Amino acid sequence: MQANIVLLPGDGVGPEIVSAAKLIFDAVARRHHHDFRYDEQLIGGIAIDETGDPLPPATRAAFERADAVLLGAVGGPRWDDPKASVRPEQGLLALRKSLGLYANLRPVTAYDELLDASPLRRERIEGVDMLMVRELTGGLYFGEPRSRSTTPQGVRAVDTLEYTDFEVRRVVELAFRLAAGRRRLVTSVDKANVLESSRLWREVATDVGAAHADITLEHQLVDSAAMRLVTAPKEFDVIVTENMFGDILSDEASVLAGSLGMLPSASLGEGTLGVYEPIHGSAPDIAGKGVANPVATILSVAMLLRHSLGLEAEAASIEAAVTQALAAGARTADLGAERPLSTLGMAEAVLAALDSAAP
Ligand code: NAD
């Protein structure tokens, strides 16, 4: 297969983890005789420094020729001035908007080798294997009107929580398609006892569920879902929920895996172009030291191969290599290692595991 991949290293540890991930791409290409072509472009703070625009025209133009996008991270103290008119995060929002990325997928796996790195008890998290599907372009973060005004009663701020049945249906349908390849359980999370938008969400989810008799659908209120995530996380398979609930619950779920440095994500949407990135930020406190954990980015490569290029066997081989490298004791500093590996060292441990697997 020939594929064009846009690489967006971005800021902070972004360039370090993306170059580690590129080694994995290259190894998969060699092993399976694929021709992956890379097009490295600017996003975030570095794009502001070099062009004044956090998502410059050249980057947007590269998407036209791309099959998939791998992103590192954006942001950092250098661009944190609250008075600045352009900020790195605007590049990320513009990227999601311009590509119509309405669903964010975050798999959360508790690796046996890392159970003690989580603040939760081993027996609670052993065997956790869930997929969070968060709606990404609707709800409270985008609804209009939003305003602030001064009234006789004081300052008043307004945000609007809005969903159409179309927006709910497309993301819930995606969750069902993904559940079909897993343990066939969808948990739809809402606040239908209070919110009108959640009552619509539940109606649409029920309707989609009726068309998938082979997949179990359960509804859960967001407050009890938050509790169940830490008391009985193994019970979940696919969780689908609206934007803000997903934002909060997916960060809560990330704790189950022990480190932010372990968790990949995929943002999928209207077009065929998906964006893949670790869930963590630019980690300015460790940037430039070569110590960041590259595994979240490496696992994002696996998601890219699976969801954008349809290369399931290659994706699974990367995931197996990560598990094997961990089992062999490979650890970066965030995983509590006594003699931690560097970013490159960890990538090389995954490469060695890839090479040792049967072709
Ligand atoms: P962060 O995720 O960058 O870092 C939080 C903590 O986790 C830090 O101690 C960091 O060193 C550690 N960490 C993160 N990734 C790691 C890795 N791969 N290996 C080892 N340790 C890792 O979150 P933050 O500090 O709140 O944000 C820093 C910057 O990143 C901010 O400018 C923020 O806006 C931005 N950010 C960007 C994204 C994105 O690009 N998608 C997401 C979140 C935050």
Short mmCIF file of C-alpha atoms and ligand atoms in Angstrom, two decimals:
data_model
loop_
_atom_site.label_atom_id
_atom_site.label_comp_id
_atom_site.label_asym_id
_atom_site.label_seq_id
_atom_site.Cartn_x
_atom_site.Cartn_y
_atom_site.Cartn_z
CA MET A 1 0.00 0.00 0.00
CA GLN A 2 1.10 3.55 -0.69
CA ALA A 3 -0.10 6.15 1.85
CA ASN A 4 0.57 9.84 2.44
CA ILE A 5 0.84 10.71 6.11
CA VAL A 6 0.95 14.28 7.37
CA LEU A 7 3.12 14.58 10.49
CA LEU A 8 2.38 17.52 12.80
CA PRO A 9 5.04 17.39 15.56
CA GLY A 10 3.91 20.70 17.12
CA ASP A 11 5.39 21.93 20.40
CA GLY A 12 7.16 20.73 23.56
CA VAL A 13 7.72 16.97 23.49
CA GLY A 14 5.77 16.77 20.19
CA PRO A 15 8.83 16.56 17.89
CA GLU A 16 10.50 13.92 20.14
CA ILE A 17 7.49 11.57 20.28
CA VAL A 18 6.60 12.00 16.61
CA SER A 19 10.12 11.12 15.47
CA ALA A 20 9.99 8.03 17.73
CA ALA A 21 6.64 7.10 16.16
CA LYS A 22 8.09 7.55 12.67
CA LEU A 23 10.59 4.77 13.43
CA ILE A 24 7.62 2.48 14.03
CA PHE A 25 5.95 3.54 10.76
CA ASP A 26 9.19 2.80 8.93
CA ALA A 27 9.54 -0.62 10.56
CA VAL A 28 5.96 -1.57 9.64
CA ALA A 29 6.51 -0.33 6.08
CA ARG A 30 9.68 -2.41 5.69
CA ARG A 31 8.13 -5.50 7.19
CA HIS A 32 4.87 -5.42 5.27
CA HIS A 33 6.18 -3.82 2.05
CA HIS A 34 4.19 -0.60 2.32
CA ASP A 35 5.26 2.75 0.94
CA PHE A 36 4.50 5.40 3.60
CA ARG A 37 5.33 8.97 2.51
CA TYR A 38 5.60 11.68 5.14
CA ASP A 39 4.77 15.34 4.83
CA GLU A 40 5.88 17.25 7.94
CA GLN A 41 3.95 20.46 8.58
CA LEU A 42 3.53 23.16 11.23
CA ILE A 43 0.81 23.48 13.86
CA GLY A 44 0.45 25.25 17.22
CA GLY A 45 3.03 27.53 18.83
CA ILE A 46 5.83 26.82 16.38
CA ALA A 47 3.43 27.64 13.52
CA ILE A 48 2.61 30.96 15.21
CA ASP A 49 6.33 31.72 15.57
CA GLU A 50 7.10 30.91 11.95
CA THR A 51 3.95 32.11 10.15
CA GLY A 52 1.73 33.96 12.64
CA ASP A 53 -1.02 31.34 12.12
CA PRO A 54 -1.52 28.26 14.38
CA LEU A 55 -2.85 26.26 11.39
CA PRO A 56 -1.10 27.82 8.35
CA PRO A 57 -2.38 27.47 4.77
CA ALA A 58 0.49 25.09 3.85
CA THR A 59 -0.66 22.69 6.60
CA ARG A 60 -4.28 22.88 5.45
CA ALA A 61 -3.14 22.28 1.86
CA ALA A 62 -1.22 19.17 2.94
CA PHE A 63 -4.49 17.63 4.22
CA GLU A 64 -5.79 17.62 0.62
CA ARG A 65 -3.06 15.14 -0.35
CA ALA A 66 -3.16 13.07 2.87
CA ASP A 67 -4.55 9.69 3.88
CA ALA A 68 -4.09 10.33 7.61
CA VAL A 69 -2.60 12.81 10.10
CA LEU A 70 -0.36 12.08 13.11
CA LEU A 71 -0.14 14.92 15.64
CA GLY A 72 2.27 15.36 18.56
CA ALA A 73 1.02 18.13 20.85
CA VAL A 74 0.55 21.88 20.87
CA GLY A 75 1.03 24.64 23.43
CA GLY A 76 3.42 25.70 26.13
CA PRO A 77 4.33 28.56 28.45
CA ARG A 78 5.91 30.53 25.61
CA TRP A 79 2.48 31.12 24.06
CA ASP A 80 0.46 31.37 27.28
CA ASP A 81 0.04 35.14 27.32
CA PRO A 82 -3.72 35.59 27.98
CA LYS A 83 -3.64 38.83 25.98
CA ALA A 84 -2.27 37.14 22.84
CA SER A 85 -4.63 37.30 19.88
CA VAL A 86 -3.54 33.90 18.52
CA ARG A 87 -2.95 30.81 20.63
CA PRO A 88 -1.64 27.32 19.78
CA GLU A 89 -4.90 25.60 20.82
CA GLN A 90 -6.72 27.52 18.10
CA GLY A 91 -4.75 25.42 15.62
CA LEU A 92 -6.19 22.26 17.19
CA LEU A 93 -9.79 23.53 17.16
CA ALA A 94 -9.41 24.75 13.56
CA LEU A 95 -8.03 21.34 12.60
CA ARG A 96 -11.02 19.51 14.14
CA LYS A 97 -13.47 21.93 12.59
CA SER A 98 -11.95 22.01 9.11
CA LEU A 99 -11.87 18.19 8.92
CA GLY A 100 -15.33 17.74 10.51
CA LEU A 101 -13.90 15.44 13.21
CA TYR A 102 -17.04 14.69 15.21
CA ALA A 103 -15.85 11.65 17.19
CA ASN A 104 -12.88 11.20 19.48
CA LEU A 105 -11.94 7.61 20.30
CA ARG A 106 -9.84 6.85 23.36
CA PRO A 107 -9.10 3.22 24.14
CA VAL A 108 -8.13 2.61 27.76
CA THR A 109 -6.25 -0.58 28.52
CA ALA A 110 -4.82 -1.53 31.89
CA TYR A 111 -1.60 -3.39 31.09
CA ASP A 112 -0.83 -6.17 33.60
CA GLU A 113 2.77 -4.92 33.80
CA LEU A 114 1.65 -1.42 34.85
CA LEU A 115 -1.16 -2.20 37.31
CA ASP A 116 0.88 -0.86 40.20
CA ALA A 117 1.42 2.49 38.41
CA SER A 118 -2.29 3.32 38.80
CA PRO A 119 -3.59 4.92 42.01
CA LEU A 120 -6.45 2.39 41.91
CA ARG A 121 -6.18 -1.06 43.46
CA ARG A 122 -4.85 -3.80 41.17
CA GLU A 123 -7.97 -6.00 41.52
CA ARG A 124 -10.19 -3.11 40.44
CA ILE A 125 -8.36 -2.41 37.18
CA GLU A 126 -6.98 -5.79 36.14
CA GLY A 127 -8.50 -6.62 32.74
CA VAL A 128 -9.84 -3.13 31.97
CA ASP A 129 -10.29 -2.77 28.21
CA MET A 130 -12.69 -0.02 27.21
CA LEU A 131 -13.18 2.42 24.38
CA MET A 132 -14.48 5.92 25.05
CA VAL A 133 -16.26 7.57 22.14
CA ARG A 134 -16.71 11.28 22.77
CA GLU A 135 -18.78 13.58 20.54
CA LEU A 136 -16.33 16.31 19.53
CA THR A 137 -17.99 19.11 17.59
CA GLY A 138 -21.33 19.78 19.33
CA GLY A 139 -22.80 20.45 22.75
CA LEU A 140 -21.86 23.06 25.29
CA TYR A 141 -18.44 23.89 23.80
CA PHE A 142 -19.93 25.08 20.51
CA GLY A 143 -23.58 26.05 21.26
CA GLU A 144 -24.84 29.56 20.60
CA PRO A 145 -25.71 31.93 22.15
CA ARG A 146 -22.81 32.32 24.50
CA SER A 147 -22.48 35.63 26.24
CA ARG A 148 -21.66 37.64 29.30
CA SER A 149 -23.68 40.65 30.38
CA THR A 150 -24.26 42.88 33.37
CA THR A 151 -27.78 42.79 34.76
CA PRO A 152 -29.38 44.52 37.78
CA GLN A 153 -28.82 41.20 39.62
CA GLY A 154 -25.11 41.09 38.74
CA VAL A 155 -22.93 39.63 35.98
CA ARG A 156 -24.67 36.93 33.93
CA ALA A 157 -22.86 34.33 31.77
CA VAL A 158 -24.61 32.06 29.27
CA ASP A 159 -23.50 28.90 27.44
CA THR A 160 -25.83 26.81 25.32
CA LEU A 161 -26.07 23.00 25.31
CA GLU A 162 -27.49 22.03 21.96
CA TYR A 163 -27.64 18.82 19.92
CA THR A 164 -29.53 17.79 16.81
CA ASP A 165 -30.69 14.21 16.33
CA PHE A 166 -28.31 13.99 13.33
CA GLU A 167 -25.29 14.86 15.48
CA VAL A 168 -26.26 12.28 18.11
CA ARG A 169 -27.09 9.55 15.59
CA ARG A 170 -23.79 9.66 13.66
CA VAL A 171 -21.62 9.31 16.77
CA VAL A 172 -23.82 6.65 18.40
CA GLU A 173 -23.85 4.68 15.15
CA LEU A 174 -20.05 4.84 15.08
CA ALA A 175 -19.98 3.52 18.67
CA PHE A 176 -22.16 0.56 17.65
CA ARG A 177 -19.93 -0.21 14.65
CA LEU A 178 -16.90 -0.22 16.94
CA ALA A 179 -18.68 -2.37 19.56
CA ALA A 180 -19.38 -4.98 16.87
CA GLY A 181 -15.64 -5.70 16.74
CA ARG A 182 -15.33 -5.83 20.54
CA ARG A 183 -17.43 -7.27 23.42
CA ARG A 184 -20.71 -5.95 21.97
CA LEU A 185 -21.78 -3.70 24.83
CA VAL A 186 -22.51 0.02 24.37
CA THR A 187 -23.02 2.25 27.41
CA SER A 188 -24.65 5.53 26.40
CA VAL A 189 -24.00 8.18 29.03
CA ASP A 190 -26.34 11.14 29.50
CA LYS A 191 -28.15 13.22 32.11
CA ALA A 192 -31.65 12.45 30.86
CA ASN A 193 -33.23 12.97 34.29
CA VAL A 194 -32.42 16.70 34.04
CA LEU A 195 -31.41 17.82 30.54
CA GLU A 196 -33.62 18.07 27.45
CA SER A 197 -30.60 17.51 25.16
CA SER A 198 -29.89 14.30 27.08
CA ARG A 199 -33.48 13.11 26.64
CA LEU A 200 -32.99 13.54 22.88
CA TRP A 201 -29.62 11.77 23.16
CA ARG A 202 -31.27 8.81 24.94
CA GLU A 203 -34.13 8.60 22.42
CA VAL A 204 -31.74 8.53 19.47
CA ALA A 205 -29.40 6.05 21.16
CA THR A 206 -32.36 3.76 21.87
CA ASP A 207 -33.44 4.03 18.25
CA VAL A 208 -29.94 3.18 16.97
CA GLY A 209 -29.77 0.31 19.48
CA ALA A 210 -33.03 -1.16 18.14
CA ALA A 211 -31.34 -1.57 14.75
CA HIS A 212 -28.46 -3.57 16.33
CA ALA A 213 -30.14 -6.49 18.07
CA ASP A 214 -26.79 -8.30 18.42
CA ILE A 215 -25.29 -5.52 20.56
CA THR A 216 -26.42 -4.73 24.10
CA LEU A 217 -27.22 -1.09 24.84
CA GLU A 218 -27.34 0.29 28.36
CA HIS A 219 -28.05 3.87 29.41
CA GLN A 220 -26.28 5.41 32.38
CA LEU A 221 -26.48 8.82 34.00
CA VAL A 222 -23.18 10.67 33.87
CA ASP A 223 -22.83 11.01 37.65
CA SER A 224 -23.17 7.29 38.27
CA ALA A 225 -20.96 6.56 35.22
CA ALA A 226 -18.21 8.67 36.83
CA MET A 227 -18.51 6.57 39.99
CA ARG A 228 -18.62 3.25 38.14
CA LEU A 229 -15.47 4.15 36.19
CA VAL A 230 -13.44 3.90 39.38
CA THR A 231 -15.45 1.26 41.24
CA ALA A 232 -16.11 -1.26 38.43
CA PRO A 233 -14.27 -0.12 35.27
CA LYS A 234 -13.97 -3.64 33.86
CA GLU A 235 -17.70 -3.72 33.21
CA PHE A 236 -17.41 -1.17 30.39
CA ASP A 237 -16.78 -2.02 26.75
CA VAL A 238 -17.72 0.99 24.56
CA ILE A 239 -18.88 4.21 26.22
CA VAL A 240 -20.47 6.87 24.01
CA THR A 241 -21.29 10.32 25.29
CA GLU A 242 -21.64 14.00 24.47
CA ASN A 243 -18.77 16.46 24.30
CA MET A 244 -18.39 17.81 27.84
CA PHE A 245 -19.28 14.57 29.64
CA GLY A 246 -16.75 12.82 27.38
CA ASP A 247 -14.08 15.41 28.08
CA ILE A 248 -14.35 14.81 31.81
CA LEU A 249 -14.94 11.04 31.81
CA SER A 250 -12.11 10.30 29.37
CA ASP A 251 -9.59 12.08 31.60
CA GLU A 252 -10.95 10.16 34.58
CA ALA A 253 -10.60 6.89 32.64
CA SER A 254 -7.01 7.71 31.69
CA VAL A 255 -6.00 7.27 35.34
CA LEU A 256 -6.80 3.57 34.99
CA ALA A 257 -3.84 3.10 32.63
CA GLY A 258 -1.28 4.50 35.07
CA SER A 259 0.24 7.28 32.92
CA LEU A 260 -0.88 9.86 30.41
CA GLY A 261 2.08 8.74 28.33
CA MET A 262 0.34 5.44 27.52
CA LEU A 263 -2.93 6.61 25.97
CA PRO A 264 -3.56 7.12 22.24
CA SER A 265 -6.55 8.68 20.52
CA ALA A 266 -8.20 8.98 17.14
CA SER A 267 -10.46 11.75 15.90
CA LEU A 268 -12.69 10.65 13.05
CA GLY A 269 -15.29 12.52 11.10
CA GLU A 270 -17.26 13.37 8.04
CA GLY A 271 -14.41 12.91 5.58
CA THR A 272 -12.02 10.03 5.26
CA LEU A 273 -9.17 11.86 6.96
CA GLY A 274 -8.57 10.92 10.60
CA VAL A 275 -6.26 12.66 13.08
CA TYR A 276 -4.30 10.52 15.55
CA GLU A 277 -2.55 11.85 18.64
CA PRO A 278 -1.54 10.98 22.19
CA ILE A 279 -4.05 12.26 24.75
CA HIS A 280 -1.38 14.15 26.67
CA GLY A 281 -0.21 17.71 26.04
CA SER A 282 3.18 19.14 25.14
CA ALA A 283 4.68 18.35 28.59
CA PRO A 284 6.86 21.49 28.70
CA ASP A 285 8.41 20.38 32.01
CA ILE A 286 10.26 17.52 30.25
CA ALA A 287 10.48 18.88 26.67
CA GLY A 288 13.90 18.67 25.01
CA LYS A 289 15.23 16.16 27.56
CA GLY A 290 14.52 13.06 25.47
CA VAL A 291 12.66 11.36 28.35
CA ALA A 292 9.00 11.56 27.23
CA ASN A 293 7.14 8.27 26.93
CA PRO A 294 6.52 7.68 23.20
CA VAL A 295 4.05 4.79 23.72
CA ALA A 296 0.86 6.90 23.48
CA THR A 297 2.07 8.17 20.09
CA ILE A 298 3.20 4.72 18.97
CA LEU A 299 -0.25 3.33 19.87
CA SER A 300 -1.77 6.26 17.94
CA VAL A 301 0.15 4.97 14.90
CA ALA A 302 -1.57 1.60 15.45
CA MET A 303 -4.97 3.35 15.51
CA LEU A 304 -4.07 5.23 12.32
CA LEU A 305 -3.16 2.00 10.53
CA ARG A 306 -6.41 0.37 11.71
CA HIS A 307 -8.94 3.16 11.18
CA SER A 308 -7.52 5.16 8.26
CA LEU A 309 -5.57 2.58 6.27
CA GLY A 310 -7.49 -0.62 7.14
CA LEU A 311 -4.23 -2.38 8.14
CA GLU A 312 -5.54 -4.40 11.08
CA ALA A 313 -2.73 -6.97 11.23
CA GLU A 314 -0.09 -4.23 11.25
CA ALA A 315 -1.99 -2.31 13.96
CA ALA A 316 -2.31 -5.41 16.11
CA SER A 317 1.41 -6.17 15.69
CA ILE A 318 2.33 -2.75 17.11
CA GLU A 319 -0.02 -3.23 20.08
CA ALA A 320 1.44 -6.68 20.72
CA ALA A 321 4.98 -5.26 20.49
CA VAL A 322 4.16 -2.60 23.12
CA THR A 323 2.80 -5.30 25.46
CA GLN A 324 5.90 -7.44 24.84
CA ALA A 325 8.28 -4.53 25.46
CA LEU A 326 6.53 -3.75 28.75
CA ALA A 327 6.63 -7.42 29.75
CA ALA A 328 10.38 -7.40 29.06
CA GLY A 329 10.72 -4.51 31.54
CA ALA A 330 10.98 -1.52 29.18
CA ARG A 331 9.89 1.60 31.08
CA THR A 332 10.21 5.34 30.71
CA ALA A 333 10.50 7.59 33.78
CA ASP A 334 6.74 8.31 34.00
CA LEU A 335 6.13 4.58 34.58
CA GLY A 336 8.14 4.64 37.79
CA ALA A 337 11.27 2.91 36.47
CA GLU A 338 14.44 2.80 38.54
CA ARG A 339 16.62 2.87 35.41
CA PRO A 340 14.31 4.53 32.91
CA LEU A 341 14.72 4.36 29.15
CA SER A 342 14.88 7.50 27.02
CA THR A 343 12.20 8.29 24.42
CA LEU A 344 14.38 6.70 21.75
CA GLY A 345 15.26 3.75 24.01
CA MET A 346 11.58 2.98 24.58
CA ALA A 347 10.86 3.20 20.84
CA GLU A 348 13.79 0.85 20.21
CA ALA A 349 12.40 -1.63 22.76
CA VAL A 350 9.09 -1.65 20.83
CA LEU A 351 11.00 -2.01 17.54
CA ALA A 352 12.94 -4.97 18.94
CA ALA A 353 9.66 -6.63 19.98
CA LEU A 354 8.20 -5.95 16.50
CA ASP A 355 11.26 -7.51 14.88
CA SER A 356 11.15 -10.59 17.10
CA ALA A 357 7.49 -11.36 16.26
CA ALA A 358 6.73 -13.88 13.52
CA PRO A 359 6.09 -12.10 10.22
P1 NAD B 1 0.53 17.63 29.77
O1 NAD B 1 -0.26 16.44 29.34
O2 NAD B 1 1.42 18.25 28.76
O3 NAD B 1 1.45 17.23 31.02
C1 NAD B 1 0.93 16.79 32.27
C2 NAD B 1 2.01 15.99 33.03
O4 NAD B 1 2.18 14.72 32.39
C3 NAD B 1 3.38 16.68 33.01
O5 NAD B 1 4.03 16.43 34.23
C4 NAD B 1 4.11 15.97 31.88
O6 NAD B 1 5.52 15.94 32.03
C5 NAD B 1 3.52 14.57 31.96
N1 NAD B 1 3.51 13.94 30.63
C6 NAD B 1 2.70 14.26 29.60
N2 NAD B 1 2.99 13.51 28.53
C7 NAD B 1 4.01 12.70 28.91
C8 NAD B 1 4.77 11.71 28.24
N3 NAD B 1 4.55 11.37 26.95
N4 NAD B 1 5.75 11.09 28.92
C9 NAD B 1 6.01 11.39 30.20
N5 NAD B 1 5.33 12.31 30.90
C10 NAD B 1 4.34 12.97 30.24
O7 NAD B 1 -0.51 18.67 30.34
P2 NAD B 1 -0.30 20.18 30.84
O8 NAD B 1 1.00 20.29 31.56
O9 NAD B 1 -1.54 20.53 31.51
O10 NAD B 1 -0.22 21.05 29.51
C11 NAD B 1 0.99 21.46 28.90
C12 NAD B 1 0.66 22.16 27.59
O11 NAD B 1 0.07 21.22 26.69
C13 NAD B 1 -0.33 23.31 27.74
O12 NAD B 1 0.08 24.35 26.89
C14 NAD B 1 -1.64 22.72 27.26
O13 NAD B 1 -2.51 23.69 26.72
C15 NAD B 1 -1.16 21.79 26.18
N6 NAD B 1 -2.07 20.65 25.87
C16 NAD B 1 -2.10 20.27 24.57
C17 NAD B 1 -2.88 19.18 24.21
C18 NAD B 1 -2.85 18.73 22.77
O14 NAD B 1 -1.98 19.15 22.03
N7 NAD B 1 -3.76 17.91 22.36
C19 NAD B 1 -3.60 18.48 25.18
C20 NAD B 1 -3.50 18.88 26.52
C21 NAD B 1 -2.72 19.98 26.86
#
